[in-house]
Short mmCIF file of C-alpha atoms in Angstrom, two decimals:
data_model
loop_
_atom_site.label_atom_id
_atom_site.label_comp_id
_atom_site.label_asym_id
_atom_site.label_seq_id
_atom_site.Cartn_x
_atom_site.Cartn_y
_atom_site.Cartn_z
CA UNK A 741 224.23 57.71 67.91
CA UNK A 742 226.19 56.17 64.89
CA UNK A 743 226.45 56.19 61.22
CA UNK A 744 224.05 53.25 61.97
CA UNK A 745 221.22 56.32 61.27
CA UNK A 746 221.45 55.26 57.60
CA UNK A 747 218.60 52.49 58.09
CA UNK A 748 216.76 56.12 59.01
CA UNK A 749 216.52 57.57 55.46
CA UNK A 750 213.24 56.47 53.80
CA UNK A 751 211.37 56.77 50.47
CA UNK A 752 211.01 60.15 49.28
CA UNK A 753 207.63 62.50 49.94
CA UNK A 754 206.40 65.62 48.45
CA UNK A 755 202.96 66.53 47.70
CA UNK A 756 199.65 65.41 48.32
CA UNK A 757 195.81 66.68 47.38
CA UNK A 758 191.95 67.59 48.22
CA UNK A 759 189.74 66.00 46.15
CA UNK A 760 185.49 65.71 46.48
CA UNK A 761 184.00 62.52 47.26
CA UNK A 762 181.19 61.44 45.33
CA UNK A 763 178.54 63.51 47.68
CA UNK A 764 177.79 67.10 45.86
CA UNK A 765 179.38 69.89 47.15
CA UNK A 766 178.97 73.48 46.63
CA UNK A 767 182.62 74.05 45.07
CA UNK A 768 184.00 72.54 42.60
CA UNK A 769 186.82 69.90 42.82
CA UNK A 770 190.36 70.75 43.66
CA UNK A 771 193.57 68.70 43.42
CA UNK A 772 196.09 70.45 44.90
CA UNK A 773 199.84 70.04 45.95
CA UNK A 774 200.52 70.50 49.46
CA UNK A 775 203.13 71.07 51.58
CA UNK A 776 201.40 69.21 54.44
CA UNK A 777 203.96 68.57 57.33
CA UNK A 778 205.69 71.87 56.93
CA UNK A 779 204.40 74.77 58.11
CA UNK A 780 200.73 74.61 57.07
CA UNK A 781 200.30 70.80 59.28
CA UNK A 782 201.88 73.21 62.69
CA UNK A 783 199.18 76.18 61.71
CA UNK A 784 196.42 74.16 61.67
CA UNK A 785 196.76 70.58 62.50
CA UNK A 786 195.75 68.58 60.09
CA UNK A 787 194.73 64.67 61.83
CA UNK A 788 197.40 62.46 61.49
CA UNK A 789 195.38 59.28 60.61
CA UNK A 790 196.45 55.97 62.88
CA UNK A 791 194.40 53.11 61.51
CA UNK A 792 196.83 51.62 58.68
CA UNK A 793 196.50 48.83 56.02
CA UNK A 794 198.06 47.50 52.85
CA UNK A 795 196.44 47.76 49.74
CA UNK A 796 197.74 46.42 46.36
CA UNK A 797 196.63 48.17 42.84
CA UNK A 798 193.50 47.75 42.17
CA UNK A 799 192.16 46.81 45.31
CA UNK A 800 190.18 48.38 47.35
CA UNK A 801 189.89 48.58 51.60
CA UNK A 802 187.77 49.85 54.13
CA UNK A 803 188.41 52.09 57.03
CA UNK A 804 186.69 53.75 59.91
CA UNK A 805 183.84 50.47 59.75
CA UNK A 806 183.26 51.73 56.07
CA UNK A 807 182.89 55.24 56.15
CA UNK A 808 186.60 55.57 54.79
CA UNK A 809 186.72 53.40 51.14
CA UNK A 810 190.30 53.69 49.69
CA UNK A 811 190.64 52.56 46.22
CA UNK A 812 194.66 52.15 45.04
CA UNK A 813 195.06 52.79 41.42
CA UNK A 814 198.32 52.56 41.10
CA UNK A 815 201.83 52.21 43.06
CA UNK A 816 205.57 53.81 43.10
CA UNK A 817 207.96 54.11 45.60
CA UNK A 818 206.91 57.74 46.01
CA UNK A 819 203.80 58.13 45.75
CA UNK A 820 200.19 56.08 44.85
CA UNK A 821 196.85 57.06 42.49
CA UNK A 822 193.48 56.78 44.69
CA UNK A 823 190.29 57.35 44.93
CA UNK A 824 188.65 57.98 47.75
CA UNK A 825 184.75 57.07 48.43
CA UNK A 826 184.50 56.57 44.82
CA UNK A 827 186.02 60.10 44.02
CA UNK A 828 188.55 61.18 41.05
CA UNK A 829 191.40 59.50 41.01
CA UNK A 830 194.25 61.58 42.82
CA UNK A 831 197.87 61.47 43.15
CA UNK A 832 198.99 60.86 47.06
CA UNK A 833 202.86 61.15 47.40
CA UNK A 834 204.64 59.60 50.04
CA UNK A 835 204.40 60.37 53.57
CA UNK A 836 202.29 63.82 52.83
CA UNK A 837 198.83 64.37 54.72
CA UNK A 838 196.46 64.42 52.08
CA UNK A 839 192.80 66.20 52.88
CA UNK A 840 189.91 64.99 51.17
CA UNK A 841 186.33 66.47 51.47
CA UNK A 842 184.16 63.82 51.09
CA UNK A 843 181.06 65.29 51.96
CA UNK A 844 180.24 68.90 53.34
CA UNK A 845 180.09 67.44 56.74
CA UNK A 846 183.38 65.42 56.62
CA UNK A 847 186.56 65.94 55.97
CA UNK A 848 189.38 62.62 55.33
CA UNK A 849 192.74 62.65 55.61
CA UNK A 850 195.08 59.93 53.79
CA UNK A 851 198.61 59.41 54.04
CA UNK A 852 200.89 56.79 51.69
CA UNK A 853 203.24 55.52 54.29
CA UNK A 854 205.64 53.60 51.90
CA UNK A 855 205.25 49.96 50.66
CA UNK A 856 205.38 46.67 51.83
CA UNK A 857 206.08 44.20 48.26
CA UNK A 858 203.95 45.31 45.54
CA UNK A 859 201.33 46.76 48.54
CA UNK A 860 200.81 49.91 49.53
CA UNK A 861 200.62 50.97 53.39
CA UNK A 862 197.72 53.78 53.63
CA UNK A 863 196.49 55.20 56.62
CA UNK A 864 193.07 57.22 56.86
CA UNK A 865 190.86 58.99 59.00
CA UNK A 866 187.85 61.40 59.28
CA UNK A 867 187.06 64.71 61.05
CA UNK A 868 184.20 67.01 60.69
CA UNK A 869 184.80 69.71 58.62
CA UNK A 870 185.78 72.82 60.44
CA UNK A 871 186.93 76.69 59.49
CA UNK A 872 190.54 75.07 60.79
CA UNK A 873 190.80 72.03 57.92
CA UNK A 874 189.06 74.62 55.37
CA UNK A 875 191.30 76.89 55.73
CA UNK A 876 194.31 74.49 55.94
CA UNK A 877 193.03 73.12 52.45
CA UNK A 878 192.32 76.93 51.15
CA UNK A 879 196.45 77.32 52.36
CA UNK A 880 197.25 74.23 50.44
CA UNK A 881 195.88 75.28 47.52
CA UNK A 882 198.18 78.38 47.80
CA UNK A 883 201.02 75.85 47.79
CA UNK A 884 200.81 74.21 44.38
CA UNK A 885 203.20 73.44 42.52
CA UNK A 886 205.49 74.22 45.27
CA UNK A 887 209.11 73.49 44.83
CA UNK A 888 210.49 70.05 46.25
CA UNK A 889 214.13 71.06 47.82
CA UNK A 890 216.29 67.89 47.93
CA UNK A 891 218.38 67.03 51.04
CA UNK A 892 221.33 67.79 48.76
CA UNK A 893 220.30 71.09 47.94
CA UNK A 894 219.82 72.15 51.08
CA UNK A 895 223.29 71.08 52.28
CA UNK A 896 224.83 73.00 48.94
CA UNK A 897 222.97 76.25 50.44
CA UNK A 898 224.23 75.98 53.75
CA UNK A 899 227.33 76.62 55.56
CA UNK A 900 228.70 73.76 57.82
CA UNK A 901 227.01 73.90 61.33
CA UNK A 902 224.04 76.02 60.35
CA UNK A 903 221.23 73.21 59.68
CA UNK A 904 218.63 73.78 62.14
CA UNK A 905 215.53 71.25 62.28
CA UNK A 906 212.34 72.98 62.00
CA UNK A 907 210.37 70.22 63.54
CA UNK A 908 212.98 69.79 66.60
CA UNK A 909 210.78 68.93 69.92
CA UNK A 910 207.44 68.23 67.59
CA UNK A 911 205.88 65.07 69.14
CA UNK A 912 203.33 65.02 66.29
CA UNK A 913 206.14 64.48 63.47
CA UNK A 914 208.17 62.49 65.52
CA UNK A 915 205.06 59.66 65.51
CA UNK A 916 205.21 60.32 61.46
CA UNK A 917 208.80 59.88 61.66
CA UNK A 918 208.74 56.26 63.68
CA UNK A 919 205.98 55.44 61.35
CA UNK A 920 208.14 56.21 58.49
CA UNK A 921 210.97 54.29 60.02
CA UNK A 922 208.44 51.18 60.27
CA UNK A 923 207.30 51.18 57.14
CA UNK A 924 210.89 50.97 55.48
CA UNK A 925 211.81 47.68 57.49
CA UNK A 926 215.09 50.57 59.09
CA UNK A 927 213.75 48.46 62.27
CA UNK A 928 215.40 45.30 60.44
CA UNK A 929 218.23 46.45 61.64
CA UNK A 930 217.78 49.18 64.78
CA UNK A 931 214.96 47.86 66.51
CA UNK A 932 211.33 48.84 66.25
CA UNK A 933 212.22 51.76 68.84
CA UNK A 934 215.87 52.52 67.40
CA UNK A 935 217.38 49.84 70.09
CA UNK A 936 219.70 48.52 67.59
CA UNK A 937 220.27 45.33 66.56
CA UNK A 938 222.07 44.22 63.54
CA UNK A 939 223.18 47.93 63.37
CA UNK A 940 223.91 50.44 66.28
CA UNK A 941 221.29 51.68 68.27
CA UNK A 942 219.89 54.71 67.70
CA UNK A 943 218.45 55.45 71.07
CA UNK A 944 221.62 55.17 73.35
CA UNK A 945 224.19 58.04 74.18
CA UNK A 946 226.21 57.03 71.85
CA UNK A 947 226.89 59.98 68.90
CA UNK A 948 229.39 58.98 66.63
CA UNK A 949 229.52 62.41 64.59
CA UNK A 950 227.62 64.50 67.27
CA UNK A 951 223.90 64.74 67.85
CA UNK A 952 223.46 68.16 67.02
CA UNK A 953 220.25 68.24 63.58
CA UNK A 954 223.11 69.77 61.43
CA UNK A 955 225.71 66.81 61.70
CA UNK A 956 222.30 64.42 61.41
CA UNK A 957 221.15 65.22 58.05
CA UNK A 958 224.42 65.63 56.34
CA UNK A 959 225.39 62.16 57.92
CA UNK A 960 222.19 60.41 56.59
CA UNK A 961 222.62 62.34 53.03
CA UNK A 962 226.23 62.25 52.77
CA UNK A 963 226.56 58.78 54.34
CA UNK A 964 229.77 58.30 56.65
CA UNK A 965 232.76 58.49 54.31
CA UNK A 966 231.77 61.62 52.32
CA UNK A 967 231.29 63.62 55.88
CA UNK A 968 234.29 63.45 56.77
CA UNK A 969 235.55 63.97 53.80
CA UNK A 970 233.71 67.23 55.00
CA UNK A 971 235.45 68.17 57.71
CA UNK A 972 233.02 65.81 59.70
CA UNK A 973 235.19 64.24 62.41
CA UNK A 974 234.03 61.26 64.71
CA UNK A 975 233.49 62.18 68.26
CA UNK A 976 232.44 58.63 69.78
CA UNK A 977 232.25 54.86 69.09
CA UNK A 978 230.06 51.90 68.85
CA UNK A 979 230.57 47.88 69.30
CA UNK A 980 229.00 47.80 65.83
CA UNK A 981 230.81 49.60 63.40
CA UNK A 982 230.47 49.95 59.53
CA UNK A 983 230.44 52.88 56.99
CA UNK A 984 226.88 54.54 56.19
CA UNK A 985 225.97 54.77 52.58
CA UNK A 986 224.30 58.04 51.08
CA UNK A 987 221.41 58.60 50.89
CA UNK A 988 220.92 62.40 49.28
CA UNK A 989 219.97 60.59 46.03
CA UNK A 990 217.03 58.31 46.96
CA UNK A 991 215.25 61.18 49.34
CA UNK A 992 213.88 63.74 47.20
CA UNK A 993 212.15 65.81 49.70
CA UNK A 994 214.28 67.17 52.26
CA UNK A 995 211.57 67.94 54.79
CA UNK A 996 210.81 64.02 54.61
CA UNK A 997 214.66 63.71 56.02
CA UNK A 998 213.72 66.48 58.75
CA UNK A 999 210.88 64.22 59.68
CA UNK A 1000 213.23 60.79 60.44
CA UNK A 1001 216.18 63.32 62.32
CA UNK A 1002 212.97 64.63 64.70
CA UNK A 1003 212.02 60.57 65.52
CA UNK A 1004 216.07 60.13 66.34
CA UNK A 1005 216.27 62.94 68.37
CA UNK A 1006 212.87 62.09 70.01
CA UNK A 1007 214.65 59.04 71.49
CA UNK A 1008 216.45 61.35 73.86
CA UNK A 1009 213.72 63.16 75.03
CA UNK A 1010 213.12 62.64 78.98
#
């Protein structure tokens, strides 16, 4: 691994919502923040959706045959305004599974992957509704207006060597985190599967700073220079070599970080 995991840090993420479709439904409407692929995605599991398209403002696209209607209102780096099967318009932010109950059989979930130009990527699916996604949406509820903790606030908390990554070994964040690493064009320059390319690999045995989650996510916020200036000291080499800028300013939500560091270290996973 090399300071080549900058092409790893991706647009920010942090929040998401459950919003009614245009069925009726015996509660009323909620818009909620949610802290999706923390703890509350591992308790209950919310679908990860895999069919993906790009959908500028204003437009509108299909999913699932039909079923799924996503209407883009508007788009930012971090996160997009939709409605979903003609519902109220709701704020998605990046990378955050986002439950919608569209009916009281179904239940959708959306996720802003990034953007591609002036497009957004969105990815949707739907589940029946069960006590498990009910309850996961009751729990997100609980979350709102949660506190976003930025990758430099964590590392300002936290004594060197002492970063642990809560989603180490998670195969189901690891997918989120290659799809994250997609969407950014980082395979420009590693290879769609971290192989490298115009920068080092990511999936060799190659660690230039150590593999260990800790030395990870201060390398990606901190960028190359400022961790050593850390006490940070390289412990391999690469053919490709070249300083890693930081990135501690541009990702806002530190548990969007987590996400890329658990695709990297998937790589070495036999």
């Amino acid at each position: 691994m090399s300071s080549a995991v900058a092409a790893a840090a991706l647009l920010v993420a942090a929040g998401a919502a459950l919003a009614m479709g245009p069925a009726p439904l015996e509660r009323p409407s909620l818009v909620v923040r949610a802290a999706i692929q923390g703890p509350i995605d591992e308790k209950y599991k919310i679908p990860v959706p895999k069919e993906q398209g790009k959908i500028a403002a204003g437009a509108e696209r299909d999913y699932l045959g039909g079923k799924l209607k996503i209407a883009v209102t508007e788009v930012a780096n971090d996160a997009i305004k939709v409605k979903v099967n003609g519902g109220e318009e709701t704020s998605v932010k990046a990378s955050e599974l986002t439950l919608f109950q569209v009916s009281d059989a179904e239940m959708c979930t959306v996720v802003y992957l990034g953007k591609s130009g002036q497009k957004a990527i969105v990815a949707g699916r739907c589940d029946p509704v069960t006590d498990e996604l009910k309850a996961a949406a009751a729990e997100q509820l609980a979350h709102r207006g949660d506190k976003v903790v930025g990758p430099r606030e964590v590392i300002a908390g936290a004594a060197k060597g002492t970063l642990k990554n809560p989603y180490e070994g998670n195969a189901q964040v690891a997918a989120e985190g290659h799809q994250l690493f997609l969407a950014n064009s980082c395979n420009g320059c590693h290879g769609g599967n971290g192989g490298g390319g115009m920068c080092p690999p990511l999936s060799n045995e190659v660690w230039v700073y150590g593999s260990d989650p800790d030395t990870l996510f201060r390398l990606i916020t901190l960028g190359s220079d400022d961790l050593q200036a850390e006490g940070y000291s390289r412990k391999g080499r690469e053919n490709v070599v070249g300083p890693m800028p930081p990135y501690g300013d541009i990702i806002e939500n530190s548990d969007d970080l987590w996400k890329i560091v658990t695709f990297i270290q998937s790589l070495h996973q036999k």
